[in-house]
XYZ file of C-alpha atoms in Angstrom:
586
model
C 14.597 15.293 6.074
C 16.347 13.847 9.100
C 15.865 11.146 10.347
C 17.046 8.240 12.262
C 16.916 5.258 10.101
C 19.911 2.848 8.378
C 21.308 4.128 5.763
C 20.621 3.087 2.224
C 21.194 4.124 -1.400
C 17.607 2.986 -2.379
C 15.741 5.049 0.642
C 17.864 8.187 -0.006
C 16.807 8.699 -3.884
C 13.185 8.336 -2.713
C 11.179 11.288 -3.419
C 10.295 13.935 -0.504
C 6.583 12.555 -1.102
C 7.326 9.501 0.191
C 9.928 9.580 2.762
C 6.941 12.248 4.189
C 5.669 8.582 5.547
C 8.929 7.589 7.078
C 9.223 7.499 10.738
C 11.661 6.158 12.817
C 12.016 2.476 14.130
C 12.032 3.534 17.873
C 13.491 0.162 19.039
C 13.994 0.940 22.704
C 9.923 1.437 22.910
C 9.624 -2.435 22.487
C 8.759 -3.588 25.590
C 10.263 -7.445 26.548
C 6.527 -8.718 26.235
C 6.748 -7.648 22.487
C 9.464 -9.083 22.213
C 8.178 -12.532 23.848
C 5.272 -12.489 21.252
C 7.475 -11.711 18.182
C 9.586 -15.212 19.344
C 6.122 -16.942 19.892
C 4.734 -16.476 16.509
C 8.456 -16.784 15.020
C 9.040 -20.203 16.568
C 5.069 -21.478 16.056
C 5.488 -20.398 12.293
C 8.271 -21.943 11.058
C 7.570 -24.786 12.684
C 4.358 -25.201 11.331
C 5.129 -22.993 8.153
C 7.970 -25.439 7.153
C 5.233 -28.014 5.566
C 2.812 -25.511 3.890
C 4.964 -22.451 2.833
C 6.797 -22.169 -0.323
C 10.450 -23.080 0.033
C 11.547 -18.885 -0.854
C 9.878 -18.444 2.998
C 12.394 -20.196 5.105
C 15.601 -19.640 2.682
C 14.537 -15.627 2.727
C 14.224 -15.735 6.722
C 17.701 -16.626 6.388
C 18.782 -14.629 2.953
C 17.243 -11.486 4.979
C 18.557 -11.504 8.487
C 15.146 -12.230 10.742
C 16.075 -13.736 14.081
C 13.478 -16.141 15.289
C 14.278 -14.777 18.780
C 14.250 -10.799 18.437
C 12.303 -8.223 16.821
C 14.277 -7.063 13.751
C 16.678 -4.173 13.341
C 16.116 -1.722 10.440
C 19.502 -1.576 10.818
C 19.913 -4.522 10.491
C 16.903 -5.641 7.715
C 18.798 -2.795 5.667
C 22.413 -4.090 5.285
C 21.400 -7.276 3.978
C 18.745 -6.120 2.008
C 21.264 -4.055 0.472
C 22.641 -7.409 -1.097
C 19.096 -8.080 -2.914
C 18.743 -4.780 -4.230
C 16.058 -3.753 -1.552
C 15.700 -1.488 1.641
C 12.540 -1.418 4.319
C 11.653 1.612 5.944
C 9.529 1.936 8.734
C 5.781 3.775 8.628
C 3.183 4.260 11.273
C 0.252 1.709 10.119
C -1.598 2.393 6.861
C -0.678 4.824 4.319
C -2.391 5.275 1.538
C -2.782 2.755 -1.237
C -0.944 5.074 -3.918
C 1.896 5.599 -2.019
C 2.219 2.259 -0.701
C 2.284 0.529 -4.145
C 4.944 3.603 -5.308
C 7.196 2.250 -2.374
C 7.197 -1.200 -4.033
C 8.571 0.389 -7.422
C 11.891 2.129 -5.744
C 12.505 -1.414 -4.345
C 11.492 -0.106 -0.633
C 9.455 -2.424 1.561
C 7.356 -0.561 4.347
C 7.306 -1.739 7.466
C 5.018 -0.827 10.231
C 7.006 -0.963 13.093
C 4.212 -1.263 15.690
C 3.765 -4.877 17.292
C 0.220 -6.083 18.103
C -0.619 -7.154 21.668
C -0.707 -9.951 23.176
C -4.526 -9.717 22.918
C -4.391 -10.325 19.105
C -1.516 -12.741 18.853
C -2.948 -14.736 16.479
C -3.851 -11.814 13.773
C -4.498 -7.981 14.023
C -6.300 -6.145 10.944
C -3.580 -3.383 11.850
C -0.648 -3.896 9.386
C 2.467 -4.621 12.415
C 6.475 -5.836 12.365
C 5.092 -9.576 12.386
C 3.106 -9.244 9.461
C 5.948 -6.595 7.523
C 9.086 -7.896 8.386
C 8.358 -11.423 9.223
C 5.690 -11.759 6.043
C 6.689 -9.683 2.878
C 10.635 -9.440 3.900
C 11.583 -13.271 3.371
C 9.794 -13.462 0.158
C 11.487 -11.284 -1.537
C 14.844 -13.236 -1.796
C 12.856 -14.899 -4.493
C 13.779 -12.987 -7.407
C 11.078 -13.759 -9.810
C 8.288 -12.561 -6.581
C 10.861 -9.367 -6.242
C 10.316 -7.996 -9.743
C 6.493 -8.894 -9.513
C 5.965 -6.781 -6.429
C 8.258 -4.063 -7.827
C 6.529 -4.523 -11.150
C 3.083 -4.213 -9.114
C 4.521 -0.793 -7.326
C 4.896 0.607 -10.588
C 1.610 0.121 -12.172
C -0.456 0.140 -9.209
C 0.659 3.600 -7.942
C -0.820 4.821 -11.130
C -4.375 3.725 -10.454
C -6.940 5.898 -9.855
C -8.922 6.152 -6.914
C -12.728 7.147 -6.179
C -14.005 9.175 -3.276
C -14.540 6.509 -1.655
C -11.347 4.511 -1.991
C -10.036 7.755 -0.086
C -12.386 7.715 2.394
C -12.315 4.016 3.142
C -8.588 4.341 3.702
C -9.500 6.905 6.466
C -11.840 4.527 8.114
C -10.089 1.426 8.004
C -6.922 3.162 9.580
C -8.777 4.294 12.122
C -10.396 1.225 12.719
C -7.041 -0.678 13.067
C -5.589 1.844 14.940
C -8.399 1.454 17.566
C -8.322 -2.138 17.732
C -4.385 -2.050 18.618
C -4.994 0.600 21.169
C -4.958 -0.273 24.801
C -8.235 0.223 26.919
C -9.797 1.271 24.131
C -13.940 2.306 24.486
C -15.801 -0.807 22.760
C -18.005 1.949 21.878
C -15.333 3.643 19.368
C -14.585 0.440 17.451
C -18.355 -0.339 17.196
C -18.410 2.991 15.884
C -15.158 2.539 13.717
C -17.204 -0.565 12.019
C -20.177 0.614 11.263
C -18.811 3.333 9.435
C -16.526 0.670 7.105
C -20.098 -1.015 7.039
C -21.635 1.863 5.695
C -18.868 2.938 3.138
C -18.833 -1.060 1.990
C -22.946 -0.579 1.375
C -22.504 2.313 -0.749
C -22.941 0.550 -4.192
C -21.242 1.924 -7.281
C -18.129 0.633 -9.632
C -15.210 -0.253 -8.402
C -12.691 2.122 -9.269
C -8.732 0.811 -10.586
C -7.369 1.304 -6.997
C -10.363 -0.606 -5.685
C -9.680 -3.836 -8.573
C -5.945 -3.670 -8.164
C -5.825 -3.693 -4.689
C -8.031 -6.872 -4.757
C -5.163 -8.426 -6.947
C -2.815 -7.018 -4.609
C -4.636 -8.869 -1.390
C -5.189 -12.087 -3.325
C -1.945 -12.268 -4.240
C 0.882 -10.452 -2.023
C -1.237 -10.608 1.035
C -3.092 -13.949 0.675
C -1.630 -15.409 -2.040
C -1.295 -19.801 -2.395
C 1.141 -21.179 -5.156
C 1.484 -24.765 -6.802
C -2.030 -26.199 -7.563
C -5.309 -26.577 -6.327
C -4.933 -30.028 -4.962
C -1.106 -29.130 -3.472
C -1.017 -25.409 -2.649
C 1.890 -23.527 -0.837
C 1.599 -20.383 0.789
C 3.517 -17.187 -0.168
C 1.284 -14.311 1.117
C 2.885 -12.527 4.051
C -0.772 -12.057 5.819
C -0.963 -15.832 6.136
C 2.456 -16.533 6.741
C 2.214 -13.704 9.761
C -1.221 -15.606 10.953
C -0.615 -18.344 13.557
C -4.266 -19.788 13.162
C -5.075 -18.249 9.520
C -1.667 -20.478 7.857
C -3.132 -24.116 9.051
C -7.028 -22.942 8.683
C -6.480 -21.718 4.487
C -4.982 -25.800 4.085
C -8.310 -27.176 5.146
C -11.085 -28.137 3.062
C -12.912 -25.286 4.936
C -11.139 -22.718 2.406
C -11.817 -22.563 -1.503
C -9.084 -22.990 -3.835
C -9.275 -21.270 -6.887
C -6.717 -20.979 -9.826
C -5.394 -17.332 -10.043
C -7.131 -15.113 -12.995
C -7.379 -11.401 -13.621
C -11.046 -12.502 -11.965
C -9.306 -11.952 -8.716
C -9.810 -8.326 -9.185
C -13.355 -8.729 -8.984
C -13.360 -10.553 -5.444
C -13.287 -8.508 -2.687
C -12.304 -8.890 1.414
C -13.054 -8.655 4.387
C -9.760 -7.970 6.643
C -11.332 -8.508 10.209
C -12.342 -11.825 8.869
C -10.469 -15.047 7.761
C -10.897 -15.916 4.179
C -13.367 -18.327 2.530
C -11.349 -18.452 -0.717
C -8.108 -18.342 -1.960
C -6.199 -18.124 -5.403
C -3.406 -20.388 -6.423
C -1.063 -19.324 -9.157
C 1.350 -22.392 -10.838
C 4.288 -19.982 -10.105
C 5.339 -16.314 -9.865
C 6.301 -15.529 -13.448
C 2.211 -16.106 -13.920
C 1.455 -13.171 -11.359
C 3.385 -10.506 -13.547
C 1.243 -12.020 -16.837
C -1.985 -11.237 -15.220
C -0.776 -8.007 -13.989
C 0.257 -7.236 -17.366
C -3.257 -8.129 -18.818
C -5.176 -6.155 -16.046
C -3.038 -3.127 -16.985
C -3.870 -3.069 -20.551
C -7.529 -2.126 -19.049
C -6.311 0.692 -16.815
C -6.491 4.392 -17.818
C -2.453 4.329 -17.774
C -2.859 2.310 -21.084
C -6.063 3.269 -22.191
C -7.053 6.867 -21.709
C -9.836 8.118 -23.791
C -13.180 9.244 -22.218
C -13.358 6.558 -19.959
C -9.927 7.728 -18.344
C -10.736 11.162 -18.199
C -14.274 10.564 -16.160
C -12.160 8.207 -13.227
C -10.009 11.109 -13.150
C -12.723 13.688 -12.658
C -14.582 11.292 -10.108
C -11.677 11.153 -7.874
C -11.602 14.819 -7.332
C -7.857 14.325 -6.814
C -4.607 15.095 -8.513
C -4.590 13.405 -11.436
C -2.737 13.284 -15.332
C -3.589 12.909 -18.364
C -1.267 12.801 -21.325
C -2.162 13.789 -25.004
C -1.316 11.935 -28.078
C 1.757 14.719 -28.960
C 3.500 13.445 -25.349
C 1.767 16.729 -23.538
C 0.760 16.018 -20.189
C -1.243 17.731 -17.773
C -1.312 17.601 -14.142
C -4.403 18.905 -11.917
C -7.538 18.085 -10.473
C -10.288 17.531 -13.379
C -13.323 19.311 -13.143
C -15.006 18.577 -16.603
C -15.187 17.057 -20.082
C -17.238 17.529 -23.451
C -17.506 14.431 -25.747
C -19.009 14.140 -29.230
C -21.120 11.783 -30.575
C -18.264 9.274 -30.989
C -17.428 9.346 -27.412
C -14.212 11.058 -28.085
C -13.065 13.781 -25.955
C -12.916 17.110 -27.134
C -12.646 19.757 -24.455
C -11.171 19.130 -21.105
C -11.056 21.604 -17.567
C -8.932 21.336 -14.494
C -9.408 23.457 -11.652
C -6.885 24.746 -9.342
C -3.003 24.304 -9.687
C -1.883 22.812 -12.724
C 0.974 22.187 -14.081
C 2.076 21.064 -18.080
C 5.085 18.314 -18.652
C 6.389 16.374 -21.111
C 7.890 12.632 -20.702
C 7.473 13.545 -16.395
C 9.287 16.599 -16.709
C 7.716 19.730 -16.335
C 7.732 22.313 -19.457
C 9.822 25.491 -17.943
C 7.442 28.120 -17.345
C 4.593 26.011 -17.331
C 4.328 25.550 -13.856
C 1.410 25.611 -10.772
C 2.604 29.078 -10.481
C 1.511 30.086 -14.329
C -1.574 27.679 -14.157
C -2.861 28.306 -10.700
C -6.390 28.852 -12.099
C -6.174 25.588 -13.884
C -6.177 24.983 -17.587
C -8.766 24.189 -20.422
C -8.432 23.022 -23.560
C -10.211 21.796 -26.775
C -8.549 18.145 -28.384
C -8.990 16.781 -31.895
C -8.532 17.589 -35.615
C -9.357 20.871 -37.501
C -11.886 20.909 -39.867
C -12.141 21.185 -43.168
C -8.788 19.014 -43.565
C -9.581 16.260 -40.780
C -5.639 17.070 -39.961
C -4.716 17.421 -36.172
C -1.881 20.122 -35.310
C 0.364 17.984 -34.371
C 0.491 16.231 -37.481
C 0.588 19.917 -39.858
C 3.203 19.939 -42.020
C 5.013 22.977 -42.405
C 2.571 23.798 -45.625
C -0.341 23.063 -43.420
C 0.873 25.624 -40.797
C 1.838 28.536 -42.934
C -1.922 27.762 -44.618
C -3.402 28.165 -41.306
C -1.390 31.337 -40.845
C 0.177 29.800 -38.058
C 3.291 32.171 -37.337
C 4.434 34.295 -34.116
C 2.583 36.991 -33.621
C -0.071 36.877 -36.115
C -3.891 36.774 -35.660
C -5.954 33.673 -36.796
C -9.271 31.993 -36.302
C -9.432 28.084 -36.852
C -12.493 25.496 -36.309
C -12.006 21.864 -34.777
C -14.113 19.047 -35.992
C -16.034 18.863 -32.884
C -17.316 22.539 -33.832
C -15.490 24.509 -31.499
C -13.818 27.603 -32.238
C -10.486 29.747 -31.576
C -9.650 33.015 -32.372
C -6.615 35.468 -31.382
C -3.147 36.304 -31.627
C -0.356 32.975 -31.662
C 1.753 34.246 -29.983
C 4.802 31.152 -29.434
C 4.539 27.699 -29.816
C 6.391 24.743 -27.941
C 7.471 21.566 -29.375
C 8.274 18.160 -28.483
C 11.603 16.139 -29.807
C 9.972 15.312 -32.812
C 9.599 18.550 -33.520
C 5.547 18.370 -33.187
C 3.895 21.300 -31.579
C 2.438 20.626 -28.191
C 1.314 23.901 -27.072
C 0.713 26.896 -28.294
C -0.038 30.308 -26.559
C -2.719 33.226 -28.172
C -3.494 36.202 -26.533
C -7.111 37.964 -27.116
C -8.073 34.732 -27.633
C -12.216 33.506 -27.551
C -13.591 30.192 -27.667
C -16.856 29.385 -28.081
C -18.744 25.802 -28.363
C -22.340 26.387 -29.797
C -23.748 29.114 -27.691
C -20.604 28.604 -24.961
C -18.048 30.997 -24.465
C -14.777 28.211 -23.210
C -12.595 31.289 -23.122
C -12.700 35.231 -22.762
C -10.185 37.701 -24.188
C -10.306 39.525 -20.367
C -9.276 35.884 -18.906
C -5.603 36.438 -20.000
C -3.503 34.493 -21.743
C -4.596 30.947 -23.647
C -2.468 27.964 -24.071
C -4.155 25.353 -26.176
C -2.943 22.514 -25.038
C -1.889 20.088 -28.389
C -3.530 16.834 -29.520
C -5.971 14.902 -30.866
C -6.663 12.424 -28.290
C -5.943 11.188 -24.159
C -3.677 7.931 -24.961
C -3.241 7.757 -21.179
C -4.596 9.574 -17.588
C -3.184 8.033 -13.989
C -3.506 9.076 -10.615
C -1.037 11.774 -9.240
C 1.228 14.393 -10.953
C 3.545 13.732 -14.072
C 6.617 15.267 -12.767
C 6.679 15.039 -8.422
C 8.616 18.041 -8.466
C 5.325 20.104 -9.590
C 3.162 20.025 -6.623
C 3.561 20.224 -2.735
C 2.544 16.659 -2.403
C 4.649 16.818 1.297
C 1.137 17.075 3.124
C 0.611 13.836 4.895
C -1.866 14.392 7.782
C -3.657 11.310 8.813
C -7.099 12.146 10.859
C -5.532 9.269 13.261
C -2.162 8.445 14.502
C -0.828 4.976 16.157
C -1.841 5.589 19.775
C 1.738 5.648 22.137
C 0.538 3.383 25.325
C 1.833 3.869 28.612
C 1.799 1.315 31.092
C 1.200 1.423 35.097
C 3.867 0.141 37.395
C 2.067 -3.056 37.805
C 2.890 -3.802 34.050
C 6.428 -2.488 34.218
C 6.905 -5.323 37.009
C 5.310 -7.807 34.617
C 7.845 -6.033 32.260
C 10.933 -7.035 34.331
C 10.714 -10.528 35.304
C 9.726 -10.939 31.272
C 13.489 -9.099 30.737
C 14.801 -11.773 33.778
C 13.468 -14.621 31.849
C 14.853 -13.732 28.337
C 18.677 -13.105 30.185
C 18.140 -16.532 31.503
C 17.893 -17.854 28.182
C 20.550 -16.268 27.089
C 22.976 -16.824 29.903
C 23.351 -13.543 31.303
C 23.075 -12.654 34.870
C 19.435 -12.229 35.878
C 17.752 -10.307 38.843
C 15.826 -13.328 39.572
C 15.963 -17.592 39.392
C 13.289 -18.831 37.013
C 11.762 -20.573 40.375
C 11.368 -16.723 41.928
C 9.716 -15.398 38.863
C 7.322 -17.885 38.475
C 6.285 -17.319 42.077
C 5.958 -13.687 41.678
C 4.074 -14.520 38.125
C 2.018 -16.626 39.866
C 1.101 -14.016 42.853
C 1.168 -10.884 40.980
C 0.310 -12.264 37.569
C -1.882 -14.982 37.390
C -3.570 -14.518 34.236
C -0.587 -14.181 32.347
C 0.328 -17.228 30.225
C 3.298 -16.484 27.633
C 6.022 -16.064 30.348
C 4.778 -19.106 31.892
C 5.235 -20.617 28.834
C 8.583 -19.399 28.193
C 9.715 -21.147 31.995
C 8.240 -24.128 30.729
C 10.137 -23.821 27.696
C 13.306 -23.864 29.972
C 12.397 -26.462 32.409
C 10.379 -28.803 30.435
C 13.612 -31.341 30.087
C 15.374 -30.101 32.687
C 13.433 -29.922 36.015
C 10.454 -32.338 35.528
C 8.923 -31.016 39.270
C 9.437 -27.881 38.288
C 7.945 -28.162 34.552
C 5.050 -30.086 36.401
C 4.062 -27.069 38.647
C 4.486 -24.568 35.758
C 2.161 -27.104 33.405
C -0.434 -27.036 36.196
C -0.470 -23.270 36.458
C -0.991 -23.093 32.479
C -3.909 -25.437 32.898
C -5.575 -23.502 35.325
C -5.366 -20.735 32.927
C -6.671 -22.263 30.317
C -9.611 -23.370 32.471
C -10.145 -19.846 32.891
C -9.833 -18.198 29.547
C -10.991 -20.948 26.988
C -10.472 -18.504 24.434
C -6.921 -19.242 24.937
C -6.757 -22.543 25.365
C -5.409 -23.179 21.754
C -2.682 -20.886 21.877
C -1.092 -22.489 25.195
C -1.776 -26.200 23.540
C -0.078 -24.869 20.449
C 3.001 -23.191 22.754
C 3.333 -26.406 24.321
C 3.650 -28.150 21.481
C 5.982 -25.473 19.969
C 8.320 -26.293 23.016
C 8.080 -30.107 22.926
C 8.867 -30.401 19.243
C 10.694 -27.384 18.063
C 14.127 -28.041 16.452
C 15.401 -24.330 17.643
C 17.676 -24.812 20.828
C 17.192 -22.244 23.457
């Protein structure tokens, strides 16, 4: 896969299934406005962010490279990341939960490179650069947050998802994408909502993705540390959130102390928070993650397992006590009375591996059909296969090549020819193959001679069924086509002006040579322009102290804005007051 992004050990042992997400950065499409609102969010936040964030925020801005003053480099983010044992790579908006989380546990932090407008300065529900780079990448210098969130990659990729998780994901990218996009038809995103609306109405259990992903917002996104009387903030979407990072201090917000509970608390991300968690420090996040595992399927398995997987109707795993696992899409189970499972079904491609390598010959190629299988001990002994001694197996006439019948607790029945066997490094049989085989469960024929060859898959119980394959090498899972893609937006020559006295500003600043004095852009801003208010901030940034006539005129102009847009009128107050007090020189 080629493609133009910095180099890194970490991003070039990823799977194919994930660099499938990977686009490139495309820094030359950042216009100077994005630009201008990256460095007025930068400068706003950490001068505000300095009294309410947790120390790791500033110290990681520094530990990981993020200018105040320019959109960030991948480049750049990845050589020093390097140095913390992380890379970023850049995505286009949402991608799925599963693959997200699986990022986490190489050590990769995604980034969508996409900016929002100026429009939605203050927060977008579109995951953008601000939020990424500016959010999650200074945290992680914290080494004790690191391992959670790579901890957190490595369960959470492994939760299973419902129907509806999948199609939820479809909706809310959509939704965000349309809500970025310029000009877009009110219409659509009323559209967009009301389909989220109906999804969120549909009532049923939340599935693992659904639980964890609540820990994951109430804790990486949103996430307050110290106590509930002195909080500090550590979650990237309210350190990315000009407004959202001084509303969650105020009495306005609930503070809660941070339990597996969380998981049970769901969000709203058009919306600003009425409650927040606070956890006493980050060593505590990895406890509760530890104790919501030990109710997943990944450490549970059983019946309970086995139905998530079915509801999904995705790829899915489950792995049998003798350290069998199969990979497919599960169609159906039979239980006894005890709840125990003791006949499973995939349908479709499915492949058989053991400790997340696949068994050779045992591949989507041999099991394109699927597999099924009964589980449990044999009657008349109450001894499973796997634990037979040798005695045991030449009792049940157990050899190569010779025909046997055999009954299973549960009542059903096998007969045919063994055929081979396959064992695991104990030396435990985990599979064996029969030809002529029939099984039958009361008055059901399981399998048919004229179906082909059986392979009874080995154990006595599910210790453990997650979401995707067992071994990524098994399936094509290189098939990322999102119903919506990040809209490109092209702008009219009006804007591209607009554009270039931005650029003219910025090389003032800098002390380069400039097409234009900051006296003959602000007359052309204030001809050709007039509604726009961050450039005019930026002059006054220049002038303020400098030209008090000047600074005067520009002042008045932002005033007459802000008689005209109220809506705005907090975010040139707050500029202002970025200018007047900020300890960054320009």
């Amino acid at each position: 896969m080629s493609l133009n992004i910095a180099s890194n050990p970490l991003i070039d042992r990823l799977p194919a299934h994930l660099k499938q997400f990977i686009k490139p950065q495309n820094y030359e499409e950042y216009t100077p406005i994005d630009q201008a609102v990256w460095r007025y969010v930068m400068r706003k936040n950490t001068t505000s962010l300095t009294k309410v964030a947790h120390n790791s925020y500033l110290n990681g801005l520094k530990k990981t490279g993020i200018s105040i003053n320019e959109i960030p480099s991948m480049y750049g983010m990845n050589r020093i990341l390097k140095e913390i044992g992380w890379a970023a790579v850049a995505v286009d908006g949402f991608i799925p939960p599963n693959a997200f989380m699986e990022f986490q546990a190489y050590n990769i932090l995604v980034i969508a490179s996409d900016i929002r407008q100026l429009e939605n300065i203050e927060y977008t529900p579109a995951p953008d650069i601000i939020h990424e780079a500016a959010g999650h990448a200074p945290i992680i210098a914290n080494p004790d947050y690191a391992e959670y969130l790579r901890r957190f990659g490595k369960i959470g990729c492994k939760a299973i998802s419902s129907k509806k998780d999948y199609d939820m994901y479809e909706a809310v990218r959509t939704l965000s994408i349309l809500k970025e996009a310029y000009g877009t038809d009110p219409k659509e995103i009323e559209e967009a909502e009301r389909k989220i609306e109906e999804l969120q109405n549909q009532k049923e259990n939340p599935s693992e993705m659904a639980l964890i992903r609540n820990l994951h917002w109430w804790t990486v996104e949103y996430g307050l540390i110290g106590t509930v009387d002195e909080p500090r903030i550590y979650g990237a979407g309210l350190l990315s959130s000009i407004g959202e990072s001084e509303w969650c201090m105020t009495n306005n917000v609930k503070k809660l102390p941070y339990s597996p509970d969380a998981a049970f608390q769901d969000f709203d991300i058009t919306k600003p928070q009425p409650q927040l968690f606070v956890t006493p420090d980050f060593a505590y996040l990895c406890q509760v993650l530890e104790e919501f595992a030990d109710t997943m399927a990944l450490r549970k398995g059983g019946h309970r397992g086995l139905a998530k997987l079915i509801e999904s109707q995705n790829l899915g795993t489950i792995e049998l006590s003798t350290g069998l696992q199969v990979s497919g899409v599960f169609t159906r189970m039979i239980k006894n009375e005890d709840n125990e499972v003791i006949y499973f079904e995939t349908n479709g491609p499915t492949a058989l591996s053991f400790r997340e390598k696949e068994l050779i010959g045992h591949g989507i190629e041999t099991h394109s059909n699927g597999l099924r299988s009964p589980l449990g001990k044999l009657k008349g002994i109450n001894l499973a296969i796997e634990n037979m001694s040798p005695r045991d197996l030449k009792a049940y006439n157990f050899y190569d090549g010779e025909y046997i019948e055999f009954e299973f607790e549960s009542g059903i029945t096998i007969a045919g020819t063994n055929i081979t066997g396959i064992r695991n490094i104990k030396g435990e049989l985990i599979l064996i193959q029969f030809s002529e085989c029939t099984i039958k469960y009361k008055d059901e024929y399981l399998f048919k001679p004229e179906w082909g060859t059986f392979d009874l898959a080995v154990g006595k119980e599910i210790v453990s069924a997650f979401s995707g394959p067992a071994d990524d090498n098994s399936f094509d899972l290189v098939t990322h086509n999102p119903s919506s893609v990040t809209a490109q937006r092209t702008y009219s020559e009006k804007e591209k002006d607009l554009h270039s006295l931005y650029s003219s500003v910025k090389n003032i600043r800098e002390g380069k040579n400039a097409m234009f004095s900051l006296e003959a852009a602000f007359e052309i801003l204030e001809k050709e322009h007039i509604d726009d208010w961050l450039l005019c901030l930026e002059i006054y940034e220049l002038v303020y102290d400098r030209d008090s006539t000047f600074a005067s005129q520009v002042l008045e102009h932002l005033k007459n804005i802000q008689s005209k847009r109220p809506k705005i009128q907090h975010l040139i107050n707050s500029g202002i007051d970025t200018v007047i007090n900020s300890e960054f020189t320009v």
